[in-house]
């Protein structure tokens, strides 16, 4: 107890000072004198003990049930290999019908529970320079990553991601992907979602031949894009940041796969990838698109369409007619056999290629000996009559 409080109370009750006189003498307010006397009369000297100034109610305090749910969600999401940050936890709380506290409160709760490992050297998110397509189908990113089976076999995973909505268009597993496989996958996506305005990939040979050691024809993927007027973009060699969205997507994918048992077969892995695609597109809030799901973001706006006028392919090559009266030519990533005729066996030839059309002439005399219009569905190409 403060002695001053007891002196004030006794000065009024035992010495007869008025409230105003006591307030003036001891340098306090009359209201404080009234308060001290009320406590003194009710509780005696013990009522003059200093009392807590804390508010009697704390309307901003997180309810215990919400605190418990925050910790529970953190553990559940982490065990499932999903993002378990404060923003994601807030989204799940709201979906469950709770009034979600601020993300800083959620982060503080996780810290108190010992569920956050400090990372002082982690680059702040505010320092990132972001590039994002304005519309769905404005840009599709594609890449190939890997995962292992239980026996250690390395399996390739091909995925296509919409740049604007982060919508996972396709994810497929195979022992290895060829250029023809990638072309088939892209053709299926075009049939399903419509052709995009552009694509963005690395410089793998299944996507482009522009950095091939031996320059040749455009690959099947490039031919398909050209046929639909789709702009093809490729990242700089050794600079995966250009395809940052799909590289970051692979982290989410592999964290999810790591939380599960390794599959025994490629078919089991594909089943897991199908499950992941449904979860990723429809049940996972994405921070970069306003905590919406990719499916919701993809369907919210009209789709971009190709407006590019592709340049025709012009090239030349030399060859010699083989013993069967044929020459070979790579077109759309596959080797084609052009019929010339047995009468020209061993003849050196010059081939002029304009998209699907070829003109074959005798390299020594310049005489045209065959013309072809390549049928992409066939390997053998008979010459025009």
mmCIF file of C-alpha atoms in Angstrom:
data_model
loop_
_atom_site.group_PDB
_atom_site.id
_atom_site.type_symbol
_atom_site.label_atom_id
_atom_site.label_comp_id
_atom_site.label_asym_id
_atom_site.label_seq_id
_atom_site.Cartn_x
_atom_site.Cartn_y
_atom_site.Cartn_z
ATOM 1 C CA UNK A 1 0.000 0.000 0.000
ATOM 2 C CA UNK A 2 1.147 3.524 -0.743
ATOM 3 C CA UNK A 3 1.343 5.454 2.591
ATOM 4 C CA UNK A 4 0.097 8.561 0.818
ATOM 5 C CA UNK A 5 -3.245 6.915 0.025
ATOM 6 C CA UNK A 6 -3.783 6.003 3.711
ATOM 7 C CA UNK A 7 -2.839 9.534 4.796
ATOM 8 C CA UNK A 8 -5.405 11.040 2.430
ATOM 9 C CA UNK A 9 -8.163 8.717 3.621
ATOM 10 C CA UNK A 10 -7.500 9.362 7.336
ATOM 11 C CA UNK A 11 -7.133 13.115 6.808
ATOM 12 C CA UNK A 12 -10.740 13.160 5.586
ATOM 13 C CA UNK A 13 -12.286 10.535 7.838
ATOM 14 C CA UNK A 14 -10.387 11.251 11.089
ATOM 15 C CA UNK A 15 -9.245 14.898 10.798
ATOM 16 C CA UNK A 16 -12.362 16.274 9.108
ATOM 17 C CA UNK A 17 -10.844 17.703 5.929
ATOM 18 C CA UNK A 18 -13.220 18.150 3.026
ATOM 19 C CA UNK A 19 -12.589 16.349 -0.236
ATOM 20 C CA UNK A 20 -11.480 19.599 -1.886
ATOM 21 C CA UNK A 21 -9.131 20.493 0.967
ATOM 22 C CA UNK A 22 -7.515 17.062 0.922
ATOM 23 C CA UNK A 23 -7.086 17.220 -2.862
ATOM 24 C CA UNK A 24 -5.404 20.614 -2.627
ATOM 25 C CA UNK A 25 -3.159 19.680 0.276
ATOM 26 C CA UNK A 26 -1.890 16.402 -1.188
ATOM 27 C CA UNK A 27 -1.810 17.407 -4.859
ATOM 28 C CA UNK A 28 -4.389 14.966 -6.212
ATOM 29 C CA UNK A 29 -7.731 15.339 -7.902
ATOM 30 C CA UNK A 30 -11.002 15.388 -6.012
ATOM 31 C CA UNK A 31 -12.125 12.370 -8.056
ATOM 32 C CA UNK A 32 -9.146 10.412 -6.755
ATOM 33 C CA UNK A 33 -10.040 11.402 -3.157
ATOM 34 C CA UNK A 34 -13.596 10.115 -3.752
ATOM 35 C CA UNK A 35 -12.192 6.833 -5.131
ATOM 36 C CA UNK A 36 -9.828 6.326 -2.184
ATOM 37 C CA UNK A 37 -12.555 6.986 0.387
ATOM 38 C CA UNK A 38 -14.950 4.595 -1.311
ATOM 39 C CA UNK A 39 -12.327 1.832 -1.203
ATOM 40 C CA UNK A 40 -11.359 2.719 2.400
ATOM 41 C CA UNK A 41 -14.958 2.629 3.599
ATOM 42 C CA UNK A 42 -15.615 -0.694 1.871
ATOM 43 C CA UNK A 43 -12.414 -2.653 2.373
ATOM 44 C CA UNK A 44 -10.433 -0.708 4.959
ATOM 45 C CA UNK A 45 -6.700 -0.039 4.515
ATOM 46 C CA UNK A 46 -6.387 -3.115 2.236
ATOM 47 C CA UNK A 47 -8.613 -1.392 -0.335
ATOM 48 C CA UNK A 48 -5.940 1.265 -0.842
ATOM 49 C CA UNK A 49 -3.477 -1.215 -2.403
ATOM 50 C CA UNK A 50 -2.395 -0.291 -5.989
ATOM 51 C CA UNK A 51 -4.558 -2.032 -8.555
ATOM 52 C CA UNK A 52 -3.783 -3.275 -12.065
ATOM 53 C CA UNK A 53 -4.446 -0.809 -14.840
ATOM 54 C CA UNK A 54 -5.006 -3.567 -17.349
ATOM 55 C CA UNK A 55 -8.445 -3.477 -19.048
ATOM 56 C CA UNK A 56 -11.034 -5.810 -17.573
ATOM 57 C CA UNK A 57 -11.919 -7.099 -21.031
ATOM 58 C CA UNK A 58 -9.717 -7.720 -24.081
ATOM 59 C CA UNK A 59 -11.952 -7.816 -27.149
ATOM 60 C CA UNK A 60 -8.915 -8.143 -29.432
ATOM 61 C CA UNK A 61 -7.535 -11.250 -27.748
ATOM 62 C CA UNK A 62 -7.472 -14.337 -29.954
ATOM 63 C CA UNK A 63 -9.965 -16.886 -28.590
ATOM 64 C CA UNK A 64 -8.306 -20.063 -27.262
ATOM 65 C CA UNK A 65 -10.221 -22.176 -29.804
ATOM 66 C CA UNK A 66 -8.768 -20.149 -32.681
ATOM 67 C CA UNK A 67 -5.266 -20.356 -31.210
ATOM 68 C CA UNK A 68 -5.575 -24.130 -30.960
ATOM 69 C CA UNK A 69 -6.870 -24.331 -34.528
ATOM 70 C CA UNK A 70 -3.945 -22.232 -35.800
ATOM 71 C CA UNK A 71 -1.454 -24.666 -34.238
ATOM 72 C CA UNK A 72 -3.463 -27.648 -35.470
ATOM 73 C CA UNK A 73 -3.592 -26.308 -39.045
ATOM 74 C CA UNK A 74 0.135 -25.616 -39.015
ATOM 75 C CA UNK A 75 0.857 -29.227 -38.118
ATOM 76 C CA UNK A 76 -1.723 -30.682 -40.509
ATOM 77 C CA UNK A 77 -0.571 -28.634 -43.507
ATOM 78 C CA UNK A 78 3.107 -29.290 -42.823
ATOM 79 C CA UNK A 79 2.486 -33.033 -42.543
ATOM 80 C CA UNK A 80 0.582 -32.961 -45.851
ATOM 81 C CA UNK A 81 3.461 -31.206 -47.628
ATOM 82 C CA UNK A 82 1.337 -28.090 -48.207
ATOM 83 C CA UNK A 83 2.151 -24.447 -47.623
ATOM 84 C CA UNK A 84 1.588 -23.680 -43.932
ATOM 85 C CA UNK A 85 2.347 -19.968 -43.724
ATOM 86 C CA UNK A 86 0.178 -17.400 -41.887
ATOM 87 C CA UNK A 87 -1.677 -16.344 -45.050
ATOM 88 C CA UNK A 88 -2.634 -19.929 -45.880
ATOM 89 C CA UNK A 89 -3.659 -20.624 -42.291
ATOM 90 C CA UNK A 90 -5.865 -17.500 -42.312
ATOM 91 C CA UNK A 91 -7.553 -18.747 -45.498
ATOM 92 C CA UNK A 92 -8.309 -22.118 -43.897
ATOM 93 C CA UNK A 93 -9.632 -20.452 -40.733
ATOM 94 C CA UNK A 94 -12.076 -18.369 -42.749
ATOM 95 C CA UNK A 95 -13.142 -21.416 -44.729
ATOM 96 C CA UNK A 96 -13.843 -23.212 -41.434
ATOM 97 C CA UNK A 97 -16.070 -20.336 -40.303
ATOM 98 C CA UNK A 98 -13.640 -18.664 -37.877
ATOM 99 C CA UNK A 99 -12.909 -14.953 -37.795
ATOM 100 C CA UNK A 100 -9.254 -15.091 -38.779
ATOM 101 C CA UNK A 101 -6.856 -12.817 -36.870
ATOM 102 C CA UNK A 102 -4.206 -10.819 -38.684
ATOM 103 C CA UNK A 103 -1.312 -12.682 -40.253
ATOM 104 C CA UNK A 104 1.066 -11.031 -37.746
ATOM 105 C CA UNK A 105 -1.032 -12.498 -34.898
ATOM 106 C CA UNK A 106 -0.930 -15.928 -36.533
ATOM 107 C CA UNK A 107 2.825 -15.649 -36.982
ATOM 108 C CA UNK A 108 3.236 -14.601 -33.331
ATOM 109 C CA UNK A 109 1.111 -17.564 -32.230
ATOM 110 C CA UNK A 110 3.291 -19.946 -34.243
ATOM 111 C CA UNK A 111 6.444 -18.404 -32.782
ATOM 112 C CA UNK A 112 5.102 -18.805 -29.251
ATOM 113 C CA UNK A 113 4.293 -22.457 -29.977
ATOM 114 C CA UNK A 114 7.818 -23.032 -31.314
ATOM 115 C CA UNK A 115 6.557 -23.918 -34.797
ATOM 116 C CA UNK A 116 8.640 -21.413 -36.782
ATOM 117 C CA UNK A 117 12.341 -21.805 -37.421
ATOM 118 C CA UNK A 118 13.981 -18.365 -37.659
ATOM 119 C CA UNK A 119 15.610 -17.632 -41.033
ATOM 120 C CA UNK A 120 17.322 -14.250 -40.625
ATOM 121 C CA UNK A 121 19.189 -14.556 -43.933
ATOM 122 C CA UNK A 122 16.086 -15.257 -45.992
ATOM 123 C CA UNK A 123 15.511 -12.750 -48.749
ATOM 124 C CA UNK A 124 12.513 -10.492 -47.970
ATOM 125 C CA UNK A 125 9.526 -11.094 -50.215
ATOM 126 C CA UNK A 126 9.186 -7.342 -50.828
ATOM 127 C CA UNK A 127 12.485 -7.380 -52.741
ATOM 128 C CA UNK A 128 11.143 -9.662 -55.497
ATOM 129 C CA UNK A 129 10.529 -8.187 -58.941
ATOM 130 C CA UNK A 130 7.331 -9.751 -60.230
ATOM 131 C CA UNK A 131 6.146 -10.253 -63.783
ATOM 132 C CA UNK A 132 2.698 -11.661 -64.393
ATOM 133 C CA UNK A 133 0.524 -12.106 -67.473
ATOM 134 C CA UNK A 134 -2.613 -9.952 -67.406
ATOM 135 C CA UNK A 135 -4.993 -12.630 -68.701
ATOM 136 C CA UNK A 136 -5.361 -16.409 -68.599
ATOM 137 C CA UNK A 137 -3.765 -18.101 -71.636
ATOM 138 C CA UNK A 138 -1.576 -15.061 -72.201
ATOM 139 C CA UNK A 139 1.464 -17.197 -71.392
ATOM 140 C CA UNK A 140 1.922 -20.874 -70.600
ATOM 141 C CA UNK A 141 5.092 -21.987 -68.876
ATOM 142 C CA UNK A 142 6.309 -25.548 -69.409
ATOM 143 C CA UNK A 143 9.184 -27.551 -67.978
ATOM 144 C CA UNK A 144 10.371 -31.051 -67.092
ATOM 145 C CA UNK A 145 11.435 -32.043 -63.580
ATOM 146 C CA UNK A 146 12.196 -35.419 -61.960
ATOM 147 C CA UNK A 147 11.109 -37.734 -59.148
ATOM 148 C CA UNK A 148 12.306 -41.162 -58.034
ATOM 149 C CA UNK A 149 10.404 -44.402 -57.649
ATOM 150 C CA UNK A 150 10.888 -46.577 -54.582
ATOM 151 C CA UNK A 151 13.523 -48.641 -56.430
ATOM 152 C CA UNK A 152 15.534 -45.522 -57.300
ATOM 153 C CA UNK A 153 14.407 -45.230 -60.929
ATOM 154 C CA UNK A 154 14.360 -41.611 -62.029
ATOM 155 C CA UNK A 155 11.090 -40.541 -63.674
ATOM 156 C CA UNK A 156 10.506 -37.366 -65.661
ATOM 157 C CA UNK A 157 7.514 -35.107 -64.946
ATOM 158 C CA UNK A 158 6.225 -32.753 -67.651
ATOM 159 C CA UNK A 159 4.034 -29.878 -66.517
ATOM 160 C CA UNK A 160 2.308 -26.858 -68.064
ATOM 161 C CA UNK A 161 1.332 -23.857 -65.910
ATOM 162 C CA UNK A 162 -0.733 -20.791 -66.792
ATOM 163 C CA UNK A 163 1.351 -17.722 -65.932
ATOM 164 C CA UNK A 164 -1.570 -15.496 -64.894
ATOM 165 C CA UNK A 165 -3.661 -17.861 -62.756
ATOM 166 C CA UNK A 166 -0.974 -20.433 -61.796
ATOM 167 C CA UNK A 167 -3.500 -22.958 -63.087
ATOM 168 C CA UNK A 168 -1.865 -26.359 -63.562
ATOM 169 C CA UNK A 169 -2.950 -27.251 -67.072
ATOM 170 C CA UNK A 170 -1.300 -30.659 -67.167
ATOM 171 C CA UNK A 171 1.158 -32.777 -65.231
ATOM 172 C CA UNK A 172 2.341 -36.112 -66.599
ATOM 173 C CA UNK A 173 4.967 -38.704 -65.664
ATOM 174 C CA UNK A 174 7.023 -40.878 -68.018
ATOM 175 C CA UNK A 175 10.366 -42.631 -68.097
ATOM 176 C CA UNK A 176 11.554 -39.981 -70.569
ATOM 177 C CA UNK A 177 9.889 -37.390 -72.772
ATOM 178 C CA UNK A 178 10.708 -36.943 -76.439
ATOM 179 C CA UNK A 179 9.947 -33.943 -78.583
ATOM 180 C CA UNK A 180 7.009 -35.842 -80.067
ATOM 181 C CA UNK A 181 5.603 -36.466 -76.560
ATOM 182 C CA UNK A 182 5.785 -32.782 -75.690
ATOM 183 C CA UNK A 183 4.174 -31.842 -78.994
ATOM 184 C CA UNK A 184 1.336 -34.304 -78.385
ATOM 185 C CA UNK A 185 0.789 -32.921 -74.885
ATOM 186 C CA UNK A 186 0.699 -29.341 -76.182
ATOM 187 C CA UNK A 187 -1.705 -30.293 -78.960
ATOM 188 C CA UNK A 188 -4.042 -31.857 -76.381
ATOM 189 C CA UNK A 189 -3.926 -28.713 -74.232
ATOM 190 C CA UNK A 190 -4.745 -26.511 -77.219
ATOM 191 C CA UNK A 191 -7.755 -28.709 -77.960
ATOM 192 C CA UNK A 192 -8.866 -28.499 -74.326
ATOM 193 C CA UNK A 193 -8.189 -24.885 -73.342
ATOM 194 C CA UNK A 194 -7.648 -23.128 -76.665
ATOM 195 C CA UNK A 195 -4.303 -21.880 -78.007
ATOM 196 C CA UNK A 196 -2.390 -19.480 -75.738
ATOM 197 C CA UNK A 197 -0.973 -16.156 -76.845
ATOM 198 C CA UNK A 198 2.582 -17.307 -75.999
ATOM 199 C CA UNK A 199 4.668 -19.985 -74.282
ATOM 200 C CA UNK A 200 7.749 -19.730 -72.065
ATOM 201 C CA UNK A 201 10.197 -22.613 -71.670
ATOM 202 C CA UNK A 202 13.878 -23.266 -71.213
ATOM 203 C CA UNK A 203 16.085 -24.306 -74.141
ATOM 204 C CA UNK A 204 15.648 -28.063 -73.893
ATOM 205 C CA UNK A 205 15.648 -29.808 -77.266
ATOM 206 C CA UNK A 206 12.104 -31.053 -76.677
ATOM 207 C CA UNK A 207 11.002 -27.391 -76.762
ATOM 208 C CA UNK A 208 13.376 -25.707 -79.219
ATOM 209 C CA UNK A 209 16.254 -26.428 -81.584
ATOM 210 C CA UNK A 210 17.577 -22.870 -81.565
ATOM 211 C CA UNK A 211 20.644 -23.807 -79.495
ATOM 212 C CA UNK A 212 21.145 -27.255 -81.018
ATOM 213 C CA UNK A 213 24.750 -28.171 -81.765
ATOM 214 C CA UNK A 214 23.904 -28.903 -85.369
ATOM 215 C CA UNK A 215 21.415 -26.398 -86.742
ATOM 216 C CA UNK A 216 18.445 -27.945 -88.442
ATOM 217 C CA UNK A 217 14.699 -27.842 -88.842
ATOM 218 C CA UNK A 218 12.318 -26.512 -86.256
ATOM 219 C CA UNK A 219 11.182 -29.127 -83.772
ATOM 220 C CA UNK A 220 7.679 -30.500 -83.537
ATOM 221 C CA UNK A 221 6.817 -28.200 -80.616
ATOM 222 C CA UNK A 222 8.013 -25.169 -82.572
ATOM 223 C CA UNK A 223 6.080 -26.273 -85.675
ATOM 224 C CA UNK A 224 2.900 -26.656 -83.626
ATOM 225 C CA UNK A 225 3.253 -23.170 -82.146
ATOM 226 C CA UNK A 226 3.893 -21.726 -85.589
ATOM 227 C CA UNK A 227 0.803 -23.435 -86.987
ATOM 228 C CA UNK A 228 -1.364 -21.765 -84.330
ATOM 229 C CA UNK A 229 0.350 -18.363 -84.429
ATOM 230 C CA UNK A 230 1.636 -18.757 -80.854
ATOM 231 C CA UNK A 231 4.659 -16.686 -79.809
ATOM 232 C CA UNK A 232 7.478 -18.845 -78.459
ATOM 233 C CA UNK A 233 9.675 -17.418 -75.691
ATOM 234 C CA UNK A 234 12.746 -19.109 -74.220
ATOM 235 C CA UNK A 235 14.742 -18.182 -71.162
ATOM 236 C CA UNK A 236 18.383 -17.252 -71.348
ATOM 237 C CA UNK A 237 20.759 -20.212 -70.945
ATOM 238 C CA UNK A 238 21.769 -20.696 -67.322
ATOM 239 C CA UNK A 239 19.106 -18.275 -66.059
ATOM 240 C CA UNK A 240 16.198 -20.325 -64.644
ATOM 241 C CA UNK A 241 14.795 -17.214 -62.927
ATOM 242 C CA UNK A 242 13.122 -16.357 -66.240
ATOM 243 C CA UNK A 243 10.846 -19.361 -65.702
ATOM 244 C CA UNK A 244 10.532 -18.460 -62.017
ATOM 245 C CA UNK A 245 6.873 -19.368 -61.593
ATOM 246 C CA UNK A 246 7.209 -22.947 -62.757
ATOM 247 C CA UNK A 247 10.504 -23.369 -60.909
ATOM 248 C CA UNK A 248 8.746 -22.224 -57.717
ATOM 249 C CA UNK A 249 5.856 -24.533 -58.559
ATOM 250 C CA UNK A 250 8.266 -27.470 -58.564
ATOM 251 C CA UNK A 251 9.138 -26.671 -54.935
ATOM 252 C CA UNK A 252 5.460 -26.954 -53.996
ATOM 253 C CA UNK A 253 5.113 -30.183 -55.966
ATOM 254 C CA UNK A 254 8.162 -31.853 -54.429
ATOM 255 C CA UNK A 255 7.290 -30.770 -50.897
ATOM 256 C CA UNK A 256 3.878 -32.417 -51.408
ATOM 257 C CA UNK A 257 5.441 -35.594 -52.849
ATOM 258 C CA UNK A 258 8.027 -35.750 -50.058
ATOM 259 C CA UNK A 259 5.219 -35.981 -47.487
ATOM 260 C CA UNK A 260 4.066 -39.228 -49.119
ATOM 261 C CA UNK A 261 5.501 -42.681 -49.685
ATOM 262 C CA UNK A 262 7.601 -43.168 -52.793
ATOM 263 C CA UNK A 263 5.570 -44.817 -55.563
ATOM 264 C CA UNK A 264 6.533 -48.249 -56.845
ATOM 265 C CA UNK A 265 5.592 -47.667 -60.489
ATOM 266 C CA UNK A 266 5.171 -44.825 -62.951
ATOM 267 C CA UNK A 267 1.425 -45.504 -62.912
ATOM 268 C CA UNK A 268 1.299 -44.997 -59.134
ATOM 269 C CA UNK A 269 3.241 -41.763 -59.510
ATOM 270 C CA UNK A 270 0.776 -40.579 -62.154
ATOM 271 C CA UNK A 271 -2.120 -41.315 -59.791
ATOM 272 C CA UNK A 272 -0.406 -39.186 -57.144
ATOM 273 C CA UNK A 273 0.155 -36.382 -59.658
ATOM 274 C CA UNK A 274 -3.512 -36.434 -60.638
ATOM 275 C CA UNK A 275 -4.462 -36.086 -56.974
ATOM 276 C CA UNK A 276 -1.958 -33.260 -56.573
ATOM 277 C CA UNK A 277 -3.326 -31.413 -59.612
ATOM 278 C CA UNK A 278 -6.877 -31.469 -58.222
ATOM 279 C CA UNK A 279 -5.684 -30.253 -54.815
ATOM 280 C CA UNK A 280 -3.394 -27.584 -56.260
ATOM 281 C CA UNK A 281 -6.018 -26.153 -58.622
ATOM 282 C CA UNK A 282 -9.112 -26.313 -56.425
ATOM 283 C CA UNK A 283 -8.207 -26.565 -52.733
ATOM 284 C CA UNK A 284 -5.002 -24.587 -52.241
ATOM 285 C CA UNK A 285 -5.135 -20.795 -51.847
ATOM 286 C CA UNK A 286 -2.370 -19.092 -53.807
ATOM 287 C CA UNK A 287 -0.714 -16.084 -52.211
ATOM 288 C CA UNK A 288 0.296 -14.470 -55.511
ATOM 289 C CA UNK A 289 -3.289 -14.371 -56.842
ATOM 290 C CA UNK A 290 -5.034 -12.867 -53.842
ATOM 291 C CA UNK A 291 -5.488 -16.121 -51.903
ATOM 292 C CA UNK A 292 -7.763 -17.492 -54.602
ATOM 293 C CA UNK A 293 -7.435 -20.975 -56.001
ATOM 294 C CA UNK A 294 -5.841 -21.238 -59.465
ATOM 295 C CA UNK A 295 -9.044 -22.638 -60.939
ATOM 296 C CA UNK A 296 -11.030 -19.654 -59.693
ATOM 297 C CA UNK A 297 -8.431 -17.213 -61.053
ATOM 298 C CA UNK A 298 -8.274 -19.019 -64.413
ATOM 299 C CA UNK A 299 -12.047 -18.874 -64.947
ATOM 300 C CA UNK A 300 -12.512 -15.304 -63.704
ATOM 301 C CA UNK A 301 -11.340 -13.482 -66.842
ATOM 302 C CA UNK A 302 -11.597 -13.925 -70.618
ATOM 303 C CA UNK A 303 -8.777 -15.872 -72.255
ATOM 304 C CA UNK A 304 -6.033 -14.352 -74.372
ATOM 305 C CA UNK A 305 -5.680 -15.697 -77.916
ATOM 306 C CA UNK A 306 -2.843 -15.725 -80.473
ATOM 307 C CA UNK A 307 -2.392 -12.616 -82.618
ATOM 308 C CA UNK A 308 1.088 -13.395 -83.942
ATOM 309 C CA UNK A 309 1.779 -13.843 -87.661
ATOM 310 C CA UNK A 310 4.493 -16.520 -87.796
ATOM 311 C CA UNK A 311 7.462 -16.306 -90.113
ATOM 312 C CA UNK A 312 7.761 -19.154 -92.633
ATOM 313 C CA UNK A 313 10.672 -21.552 -92.335
ATOM 314 C CA UNK A 314 13.300 -21.311 -95.065
ATOM 315 C CA UNK A 315 16.385 -23.511 -95.108
ATOM 316 C CA UNK A 316 18.639 -25.596 -97.334
ATOM 317 C CA UNK A 317 20.641 -28.758 -96.922
ATOM 318 C CA UNK A 318 22.667 -31.132 -99.044
ATOM 319 C CA UNK A 319 22.493 -34.915 -99.183
ATOM 320 C CA UNK A 320 23.138 -37.871 -101.460
ATOM 321 C CA UNK A 321 20.438 -40.222 -102.745
ATOM 322 C CA UNK A 322 20.805 -43.580 -100.961
ATOM 323 C CA UNK A 323 20.695 -47.071 -102.472
ATOM 324 C CA UNK A 324 16.909 -47.162 -102.125
ATOM 325 C CA UNK A 325 16.427 -43.954 -104.096
ATOM 326 C CA UNK A 326 15.603 -41.849 -101.008
ATOM 327 C CA UNK A 327 17.017 -38.968 -98.975
ATOM 328 C CA UNK A 328 16.356 -38.110 -95.327
ATOM 329 C CA UNK A 329 15.080 -34.844 -93.920
ATOM 330 C CA UNK A 330 14.199 -33.870 -90.361
ATOM 331 C CA UNK A 331 10.815 -32.185 -90.153
ATOM 332 C CA UNK A 332 8.884 -31.289 -86.970
ATOM 333 C CA UNK A 333 11.381 -33.187 -84.863
ATOM 334 C CA UNK A 334 11.100 -36.452 -86.810
ATOM 335 C CA UNK A 335 13.127 -37.978 -89.603
ATOM 336 C CA UNK A 336 11.243 -38.116 -92.927
ATOM 337 C CA UNK A 337 12.248 -40.148 -95.964
ATOM 338 C CA UNK A 338 11.737 -38.397 -99.303
ATOM 339 C CA UNK A 339 11.373 -40.533 -102.393
ATOM 340 C CA UNK A 340 13.622 -39.433 -105.294
ATOM 341 C CA UNK A 341 13.851 -42.513 -107.542
ATOM 342 C CA UNK A 342 16.333 -45.328 -108.094
ATOM 343 C CA UNK A 343 17.498 -43.655 -111.296
ATOM 344 C CA UNK A 344 19.239 -41.077 -109.091
ATOM 345 C CA UNK A 345 21.013 -43.435 -106.664
ATOM 346 C CA UNK A 346 24.282 -41.844 -105.514
ATOM 347 C CA UNK A 347 23.401 -38.398 -106.934
ATOM 348 C CA UNK A 348 24.449 -35.444 -104.757
ATOM 349 C CA UNK A 349 21.425 -33.202 -104.226
ATOM 350 C CA UNK A 350 20.551 -29.726 -102.949
ATOM 351 C CA UNK A 351 17.276 -29.502 -100.995
ATOM 352 C CA UNK A 352 15.414 -26.200 -100.708
ATOM 353 C CA UNK A 353 12.831 -26.277 -97.874
ATOM 354 C CA UNK A 354 9.970 -23.813 -97.507
ATOM 355 C CA UNK A 355 7.782 -24.941 -94.602
ATOM 356 C CA UNK A 356 6.197 -28.194 -95.860
ATOM 357 C CA UNK A 357 7.390 -27.843 -99.455
ATOM 358 C CA UNK A 358 10.731 -29.132 -100.751
ATOM 359 C CA UNK A 359 12.495 -28.795 -104.077
ATOM 360 C CA UNK A 360 15.312 -31.279 -104.764
ATOM 361 C CA UNK A 361 17.846 -30.586 -107.507
ATOM 362 C CA UNK A 362 21.001 -32.240 -108.795
ATOM 363 C CA UNK A 363 23.804 -30.468 -106.913
ATOM 364 C CA UNK A 364 26.132 -30.713 -109.944
ATOM 365 C CA UNK A 365 23.811 -29.633 -112.753
ATOM 366 C CA UNK A 366 21.074 -27.693 -110.954
ATOM 367 C CA UNK A 367 18.362 -29.811 -112.637
ATOM 368 C CA UNK A 368 15.228 -30.237 -110.468
ATOM 369 C CA UNK A 369 14.615 -33.949 -109.987
ATOM 370 C CA UNK A 370 11.841 -34.055 -107.339
ATOM 371 C CA UNK A 371 9.357 -31.942 -105.358
ATOM 372 C CA UNK A 372 7.462 -32.867 -102.208
ATOM 373 C CA UNK A 373 4.749 -31.544 -99.900
ATOM 374 C CA UNK A 374 5.454 -33.125 -96.540
ATOM 375 C CA UNK A 375 2.607 -34.893 -94.759
ATOM 376 C CA UNK A 376 3.438 -34.575 -91.005
ATOM 377 C CA UNK A 377 1.488 -37.762 -90.240
ATOM 378 C CA UNK A 378 3.739 -39.955 -92.422
ATOM 379 C CA UNK A 379 7.399 -40.876 -92.425
ATOM 380 C CA UNK A 380 7.742 -41.694 -96.148
ATOM 381 C CA UNK A 381 7.053 -38.815 -98.535
ATOM 382 C CA UNK A 382 6.476 -39.722 -102.182
ATOM 383 C CA UNK A 383 7.512 -37.149 -104.751
ATOM 384 C CA UNK A 384 4.956 -35.183 -106.688
ATOM 385 C CA UNK A 385 4.156 -36.500 -110.114
#
